[in-house]
Structure formats: C-alpha cells, structure tokens
Amino acid sequence: MTDDLFAAVGGLPKQKEALADGAFLLHGYACNQANDFLEAVHRMALQSPFRQMETPGGYRMSVAMTNCGAVGWTSDRHGYRYSAIDPLTGHPWPTMPADFQDFAREIAAEAGFPGFSPDVCLINRYAPGTKLSLHQDKDEVDLLAPIVSVSLGLPAIFVLGGLKRQDPGRRLGLRHGDVLVWGGPSRLRHHAVLPIKEGHHPATGNCRINLTFRQARG
Ligand code: MD3
Ligand code: FE
C-alpha cells in the first residue's frame, strides 16, 4: 500500500536524518540523478577500469575501485595515497563531470558545509559477499572538509563507529539513492560496510556502487 503511494509520487520521500554531530543521512536525495551517475560511472570505467587494489598488508581488497577527478585514491604494497595518474593505465583519471561536482557541493551545503569543492570521486563497486572492514578516512590533506557519499543499487548495512576503533558501532541501512555527509567532529569516525547480500536491483543488476566525493588536496 505505502509502496504504491511512493511509486505514485515517483519514489521514496526525501528525508534528512541527523546521525551524529556533523553526520547526516539524506534519504533518497540522489534518486533523481541515480541513472545519470550510473551511466557516467560506466563510461569512466571504460577509461579507468574497476580493479581490486592491494593493501599495504599484502591482501587484495574485495571491493573493486576506480576514481574520477584531478587525483584518485589508490593502494598497493607501499601504502595508500592520492595520485594524479591511474597506476593501472599510466594516464590521468577520467575528469569529474560538472554535475557530479554540483551535486556534491549542493548536498554538502544542505548539511551545513558550504564551500565544499571535491577534487576526487572514489567509486566503489561491491559484488554480493563484498565488505569493507572497519577503517578511518584520513588520507586527505584537509580534514575539515566533509565527505559526501552516494549509495546506488543493492542495499548495504553500514556500521557507524566512533573516533576510537573499539568504540561501539551503530548499524544503518543504506538504500539506492541515499546520501551520507560526514564532516566536523564526525569526519574521523571509524566505519565499515557489512557483506552485501545477494540480490537484484533494476538500476545496477547484481551489485552496489558507492561514490565518495572528497577534497583530497587542501
Ligand atoms: C564515515 N565507503 O570509500 S561511504 C570509503 O559505502 C568508504 O563504500 C563506504 O568508507 C561505502 O572509504 C562508506 C560513507 C562514508 C564515507 C566516509 C566516511 C562514511 C564515513 C568518513 C567518516 C565517517
Ligand atoms: Fe571510508
């Protein structure tokens, strides 16, 4: 019944939820742009393909990644870093489309972070069974800038932890079109993604795509 109502108005309603100091979950805010994002991701992956990076510890990540923007996040045996050249192709990463930039900027402002100017969009692809272990995002120079993330396709359970690794985590469902914004005192919270469940989503088929917009270089 309610599903029919939402379908009649063209999807789930938008709703802003404050999760913690500086952390917001914007339900459904990317639904209208989702197909444009996915088409762009498909094009970018022709230039800089998805790949499973190696960690400094010698493991291969289960998440497949690529980037667009002036720099891209990469990992190998020597460590994590942002690089202007895609090490797989030897060429620059695909340019970040203006509508990606505009979307991230507007969403950040909506969450109370005006002036956000991302220079990178990290693109994560999760097949069923894929997870992202508990970590902090601290490879960016300016930790005052927020991060904006867009969830597309299959749903995920996200774990929002604290500033200390052993702090208890809170589980949140992330669905197609949901947007997270993290800044201020929440910027260095630990976080994780639990293994993605098998499924089918009309927009992506059998995977989840996550975009994270960041200001990597001051
Ligand atoms: C909370 N990606 O790429 S996005 C990552 O769903 C990453 O692919 C996850 O964690 C994903 O590093 C989660 C949401 C997110 C991004 C950055 C954060 C949550 C965050 C930084 C601090 C706290
Ligand atoms: Fe992260």
Coordinates of N, CA and C in Angstrom, one line a residue, residues 36-46 48 50 66 100 123 152 209 211:
D36 N 21.8 8.9 -14.1 CA 22.9 9.7 -14.7 C 24.2 9.3 -14.1
F37 N 24.3 9.2 -12.8 CA 25.5 8.8 -12.1 C 26.0 7.4 -12.7
L38 N 25.1 6.5 -12.8 CA 25.5 5.1 -13.2 C 26.0 5.1 -14.6
E39 N 25.3 5.9 -15.5 CA 25.8 6.0 -16.9 C 27.2 6.5 -16.9
A40 N 27.4 7.6 -16.2 CA 28.8 8.2 -16.1 C 29.8 7.2 -15.6
V41 N 29.4 6.5 -14.6 CA 30.4 5.5 -14.0 C 30.8 4.5 -15.0
H42 N 29.8 4.0 -15.8 CA 30.0 3.0 -16.9 C 31.0 3.6 -17.9
R43 N 30.8 4.8 -18.3 CA 31.8 5.5 -19.2 C 33.2 5.6 -18.7
M44 N 33.2 6.0 -17.4 CA 34.6 6.2 -16.8 C 35.3 4.9 -16.7
A45 N 34.6 3.8 -16.4 CA 35.2 2.5 -16.2 C 35.8 2.0 -17.5
L46 N 35.4 2.5 -18.6 CA 36.0 2.2 -19.9 C 37.4 2.8 -20.0
S48 N 39.2 4.1 -17.0 CA 40.0 3.6 -15.8 C 39.2 2.5 -15.2
F50 N 37.5 -0.7 -13.2 CA 37.4 -1.1 -11.8 C 38.6 -2.2 -11.6
T66 N 37.5 2.4 -8.7 CA 38.1 3.3 -9.7 C 37.9 4.7 -9.2
F100 N 28.5 16.0 -11.3 CA 28.9 15.3 -10.0 C 29.3 16.4 -9.0
I123 N 35.1 5.7 -6.5 CA 34.0 4.8 -6.9 C 34.2 3.4 -6.5
L152 N 24.2 3.5 -4.5 CA 23.4 3.1 -5.7 C 23.3 1.6 -5.8
I209 N 27.0 0.2 -6.0 CA 28.0 1.2 -6.3 C 28.0 2.3 -5.3
L211 N 29.7 6.1 -4.4 CA 30.5 7.2 -4.8 C 30.9 8.0 -3.5

